[in-house]
Short mmCIF file of C-alpha atoms and ligand atoms in Angstrom, two decimals:
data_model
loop_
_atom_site.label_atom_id
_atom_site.label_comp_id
_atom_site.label_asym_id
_atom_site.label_seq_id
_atom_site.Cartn_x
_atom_site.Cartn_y
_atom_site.Cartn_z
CA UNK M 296 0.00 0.00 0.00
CA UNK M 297 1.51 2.99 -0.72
CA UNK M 298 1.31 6.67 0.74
CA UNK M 299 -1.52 7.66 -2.06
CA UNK M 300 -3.89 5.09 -0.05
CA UNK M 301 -3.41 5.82 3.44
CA UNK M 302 -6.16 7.47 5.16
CA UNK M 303 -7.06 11.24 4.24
CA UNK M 304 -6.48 14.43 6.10
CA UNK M 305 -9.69 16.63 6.35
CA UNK M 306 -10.06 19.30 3.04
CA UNK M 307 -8.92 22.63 4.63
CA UNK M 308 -9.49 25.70 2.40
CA UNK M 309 -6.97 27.86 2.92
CA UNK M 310 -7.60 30.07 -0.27
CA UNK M 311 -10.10 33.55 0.62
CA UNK M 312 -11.13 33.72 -3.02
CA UNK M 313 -13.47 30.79 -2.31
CA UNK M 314 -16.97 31.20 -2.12
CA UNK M 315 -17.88 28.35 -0.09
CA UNK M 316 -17.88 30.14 3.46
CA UNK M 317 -19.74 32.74 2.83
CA UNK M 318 -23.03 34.08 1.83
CA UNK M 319 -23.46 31.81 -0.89
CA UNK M 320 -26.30 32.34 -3.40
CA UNK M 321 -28.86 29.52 -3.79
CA UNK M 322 -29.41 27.54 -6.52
CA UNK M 323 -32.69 29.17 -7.05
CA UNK M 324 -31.49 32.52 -6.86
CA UNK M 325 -28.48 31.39 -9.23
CA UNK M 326 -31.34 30.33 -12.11
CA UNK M 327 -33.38 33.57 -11.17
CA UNK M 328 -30.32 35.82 -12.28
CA UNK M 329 -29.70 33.30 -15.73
CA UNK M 330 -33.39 33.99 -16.36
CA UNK M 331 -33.18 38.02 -15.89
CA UNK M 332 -29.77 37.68 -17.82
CA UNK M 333 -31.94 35.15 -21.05
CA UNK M 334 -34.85 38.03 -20.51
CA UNK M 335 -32.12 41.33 -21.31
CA UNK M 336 -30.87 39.28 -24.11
CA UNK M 337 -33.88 39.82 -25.88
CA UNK M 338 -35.64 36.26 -25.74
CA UNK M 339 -38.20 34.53 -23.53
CA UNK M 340 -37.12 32.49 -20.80
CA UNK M 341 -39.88 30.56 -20.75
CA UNK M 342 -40.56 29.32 -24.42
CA UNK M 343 -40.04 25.61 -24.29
CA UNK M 344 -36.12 25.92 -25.73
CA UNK M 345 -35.16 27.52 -22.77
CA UNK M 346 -37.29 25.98 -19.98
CA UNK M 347 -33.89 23.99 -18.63
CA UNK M 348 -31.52 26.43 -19.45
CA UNK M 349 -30.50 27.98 -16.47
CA UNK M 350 -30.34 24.97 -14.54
CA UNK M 351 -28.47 23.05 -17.26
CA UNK M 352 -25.89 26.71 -16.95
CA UNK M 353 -26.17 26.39 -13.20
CA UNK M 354 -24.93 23.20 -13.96
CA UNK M 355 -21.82 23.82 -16.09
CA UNK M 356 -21.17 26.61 -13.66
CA UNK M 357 -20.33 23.58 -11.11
CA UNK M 358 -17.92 22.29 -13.13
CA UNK M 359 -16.41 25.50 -14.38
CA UNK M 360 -15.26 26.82 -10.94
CA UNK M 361 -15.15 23.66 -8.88
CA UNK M 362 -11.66 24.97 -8.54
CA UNK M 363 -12.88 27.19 -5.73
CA UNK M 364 -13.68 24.03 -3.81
CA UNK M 365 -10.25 22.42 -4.09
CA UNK M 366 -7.10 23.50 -1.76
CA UNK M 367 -3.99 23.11 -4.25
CA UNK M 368 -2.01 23.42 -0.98
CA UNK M 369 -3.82 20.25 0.49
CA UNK M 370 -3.66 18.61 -3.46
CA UNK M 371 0.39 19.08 -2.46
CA UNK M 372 0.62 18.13 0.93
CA UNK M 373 1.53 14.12 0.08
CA UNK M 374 4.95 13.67 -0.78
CA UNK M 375 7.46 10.88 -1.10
CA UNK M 376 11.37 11.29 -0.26
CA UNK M 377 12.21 7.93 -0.91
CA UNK M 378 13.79 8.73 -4.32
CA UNK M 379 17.47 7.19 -4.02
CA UNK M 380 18.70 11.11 -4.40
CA UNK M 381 17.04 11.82 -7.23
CA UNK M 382 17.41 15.69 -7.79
CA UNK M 383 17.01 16.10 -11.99
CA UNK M 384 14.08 18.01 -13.60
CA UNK M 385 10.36 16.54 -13.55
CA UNK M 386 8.20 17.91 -15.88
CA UNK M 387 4.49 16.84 -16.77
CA UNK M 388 3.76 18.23 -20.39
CA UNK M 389 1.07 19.82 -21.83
CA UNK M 390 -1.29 19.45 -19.36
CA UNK M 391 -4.85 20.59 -21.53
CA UNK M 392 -6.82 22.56 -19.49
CA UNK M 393 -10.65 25.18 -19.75
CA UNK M 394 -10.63 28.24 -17.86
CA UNK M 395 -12.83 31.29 -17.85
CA UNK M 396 -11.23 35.18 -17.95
CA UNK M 397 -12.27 37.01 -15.47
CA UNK M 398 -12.93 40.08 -17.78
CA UNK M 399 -15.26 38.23 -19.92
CA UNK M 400 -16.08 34.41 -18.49
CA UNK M 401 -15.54 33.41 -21.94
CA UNK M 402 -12.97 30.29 -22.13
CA UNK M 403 -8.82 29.85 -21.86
CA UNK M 404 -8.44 26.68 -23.45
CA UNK M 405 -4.92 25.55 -23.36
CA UNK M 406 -2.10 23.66 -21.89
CA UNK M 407 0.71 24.09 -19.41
CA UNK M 408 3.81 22.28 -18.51
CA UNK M 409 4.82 22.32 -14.80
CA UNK M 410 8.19 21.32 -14.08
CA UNK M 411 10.45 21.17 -10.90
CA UNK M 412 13.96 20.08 -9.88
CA UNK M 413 13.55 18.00 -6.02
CA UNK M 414 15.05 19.15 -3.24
CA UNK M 415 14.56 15.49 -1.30
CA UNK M 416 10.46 15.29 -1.39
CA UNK M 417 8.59 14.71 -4.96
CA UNK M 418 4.99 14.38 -5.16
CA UNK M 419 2.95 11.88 -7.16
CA UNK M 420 2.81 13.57 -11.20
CA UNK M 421 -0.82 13.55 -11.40
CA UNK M 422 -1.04 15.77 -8.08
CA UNK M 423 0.84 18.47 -10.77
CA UNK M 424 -2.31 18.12 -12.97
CA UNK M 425 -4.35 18.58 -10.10
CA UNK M 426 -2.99 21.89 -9.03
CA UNK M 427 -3.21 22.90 -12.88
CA UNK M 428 -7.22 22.03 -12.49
CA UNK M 429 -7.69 23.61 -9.21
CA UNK M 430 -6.58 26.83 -10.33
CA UNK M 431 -7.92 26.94 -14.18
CA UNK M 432 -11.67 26.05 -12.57
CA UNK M 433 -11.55 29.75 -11.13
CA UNK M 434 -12.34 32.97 -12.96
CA UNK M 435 -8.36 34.15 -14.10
CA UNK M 436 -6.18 35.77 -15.90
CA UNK M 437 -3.37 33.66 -17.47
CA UNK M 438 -0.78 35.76 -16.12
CA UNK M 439 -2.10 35.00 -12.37
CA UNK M 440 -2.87 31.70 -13.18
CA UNK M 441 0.68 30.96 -13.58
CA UNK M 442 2.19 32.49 -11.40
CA UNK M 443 -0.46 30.92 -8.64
CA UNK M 444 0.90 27.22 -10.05
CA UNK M 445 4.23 27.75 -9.55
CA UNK M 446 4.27 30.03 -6.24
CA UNK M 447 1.81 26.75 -4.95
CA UNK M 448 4.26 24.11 -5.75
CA UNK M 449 7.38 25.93 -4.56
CA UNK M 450 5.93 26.87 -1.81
CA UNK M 451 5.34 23.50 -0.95
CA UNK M 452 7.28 21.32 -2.18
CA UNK M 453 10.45 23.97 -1.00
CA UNK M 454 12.00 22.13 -4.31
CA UNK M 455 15.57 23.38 -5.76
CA UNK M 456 13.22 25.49 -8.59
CA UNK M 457 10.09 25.48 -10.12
CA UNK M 458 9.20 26.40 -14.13
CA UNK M 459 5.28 26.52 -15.77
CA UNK M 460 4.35 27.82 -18.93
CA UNK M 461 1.18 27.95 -20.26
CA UNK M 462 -0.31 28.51 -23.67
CA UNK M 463 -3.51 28.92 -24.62
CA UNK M 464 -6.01 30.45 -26.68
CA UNK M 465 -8.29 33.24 -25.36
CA UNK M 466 -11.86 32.79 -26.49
CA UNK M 467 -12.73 36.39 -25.65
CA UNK M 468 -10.11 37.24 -28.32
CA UNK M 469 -11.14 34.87 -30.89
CA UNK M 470 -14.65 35.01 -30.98
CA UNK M 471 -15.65 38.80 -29.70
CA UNK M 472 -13.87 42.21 -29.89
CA UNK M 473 -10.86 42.08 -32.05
CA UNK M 474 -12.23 38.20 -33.24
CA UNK M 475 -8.05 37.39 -33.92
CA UNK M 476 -8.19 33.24 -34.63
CA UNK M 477 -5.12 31.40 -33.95
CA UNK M 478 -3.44 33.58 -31.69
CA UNK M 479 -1.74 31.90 -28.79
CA UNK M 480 -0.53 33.17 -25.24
CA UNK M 481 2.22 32.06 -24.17
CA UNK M 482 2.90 32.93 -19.80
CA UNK M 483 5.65 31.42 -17.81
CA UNK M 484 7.19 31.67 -14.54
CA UNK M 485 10.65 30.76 -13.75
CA UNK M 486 11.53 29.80 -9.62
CA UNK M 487 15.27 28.84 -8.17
CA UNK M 488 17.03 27.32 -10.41
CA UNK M 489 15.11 27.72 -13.72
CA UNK M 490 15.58 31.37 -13.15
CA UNK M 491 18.75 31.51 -11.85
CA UNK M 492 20.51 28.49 -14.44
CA UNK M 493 20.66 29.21 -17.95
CA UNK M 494 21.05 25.23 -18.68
CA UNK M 495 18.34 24.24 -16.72
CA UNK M 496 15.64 27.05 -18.08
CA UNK M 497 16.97 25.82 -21.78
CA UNK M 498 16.24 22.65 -21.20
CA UNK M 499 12.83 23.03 -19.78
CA UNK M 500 11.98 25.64 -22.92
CA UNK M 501 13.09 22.67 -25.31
CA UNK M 502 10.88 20.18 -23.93
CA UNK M 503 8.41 22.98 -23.76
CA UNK M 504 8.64 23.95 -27.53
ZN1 ZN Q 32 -11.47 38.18 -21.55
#
């Protein structure tokens, strides 16, 4: 049995941009505001087409910002040090992940690639993803997003230097305003090492590009 399976510790949420604590809107009053929202767009909430709309968008809501329900901190807390020494780069690449911009709510979709040199304790790779997902299921910004990943995991993991980038394409750019298709953003942040080495930030960029 390993350390993934022993018992867990009690979800503590330590971020204050979450929701949960406080005066949380009900359900009801969250399809109330869809239906005022469906009535300003110039249609009739409730024509048959739309009956289930705001519940179904209630819905998607969920799992859009279920990231304000998740602790990355906690996601980080289970670590292994049994790793013979090992102290070279881990990275997890291209990572897909949906956000929403906080200027529009219209989607991020890209990827990101987390990497980090140990300093003694590693955690398990998919706990990486995890963080990725905790923080994209928020309202963002890419910039913050990124920098929230890799300030998390070194942080944390107190490793010998962390690296993310993130690309993505910004639906609030593609399909509104300036509508520009195909245009990528490209983020990263650079911790320890992969700021402070020139070898190891070139060979993270390479595996990157
Ligand atoms: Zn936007």
């Amino acid at each position: 049995m390993d350390a993934n399976h022993a018992a867990r510790k009690p979800k503590v949420l330590r971020d204050r941009s979450s929701l949960l604590g406080g005066d949380r809107p009900s359900r009801q009053e969250a399809e109330a505001a869809l239906r005022t929202l469906l009535r300003w767009a110039g249609d009739d909430p409730e024509r048959n087409g739309l009956a289930d709309t705001p519940a179904r968008v209630v819905r998607a809501f969920e799992e859009h910002f279920a990231g304000y329900a998740q602790d990355p901190v906690e996601i980080l807390q289970r670590t292994f040090d049994e790793t013979e020494g090992y102290d070279e780069m881990i990275v997890l690449r291209g990572i897909r992940f949906e956000s929403h911009c906080e200027h529009h709510m219209a989607p991020i979709v890209g990827r990101a690639w987390v990497a980090y040199v140990p300093s003694g304790r590693v955690v398990g790779i998919s706990k990486l993803a995890r963080v990725v997902q905790a923080y994209a299921k928020r309202l963002q910004i890419q910039e913050k997003m990124t920098a929230q990943i890799a300030n998390t995991i070194n942080d944390v993991l107190k490793p010998h230097g962390v690296g993310v980038i993130i690309k993505a394409e910004h639906h609030c750019m593609s399909t509104r305003g300036v509508h520009k298709h195909d245009a990528d953003m490209v983020t990263s942040r650079m911790l320890g090492c992969f700021r402070d080495n020139p070898m190891t930030r070139q060979e993270f960029l390479a595996i990157a590009n």
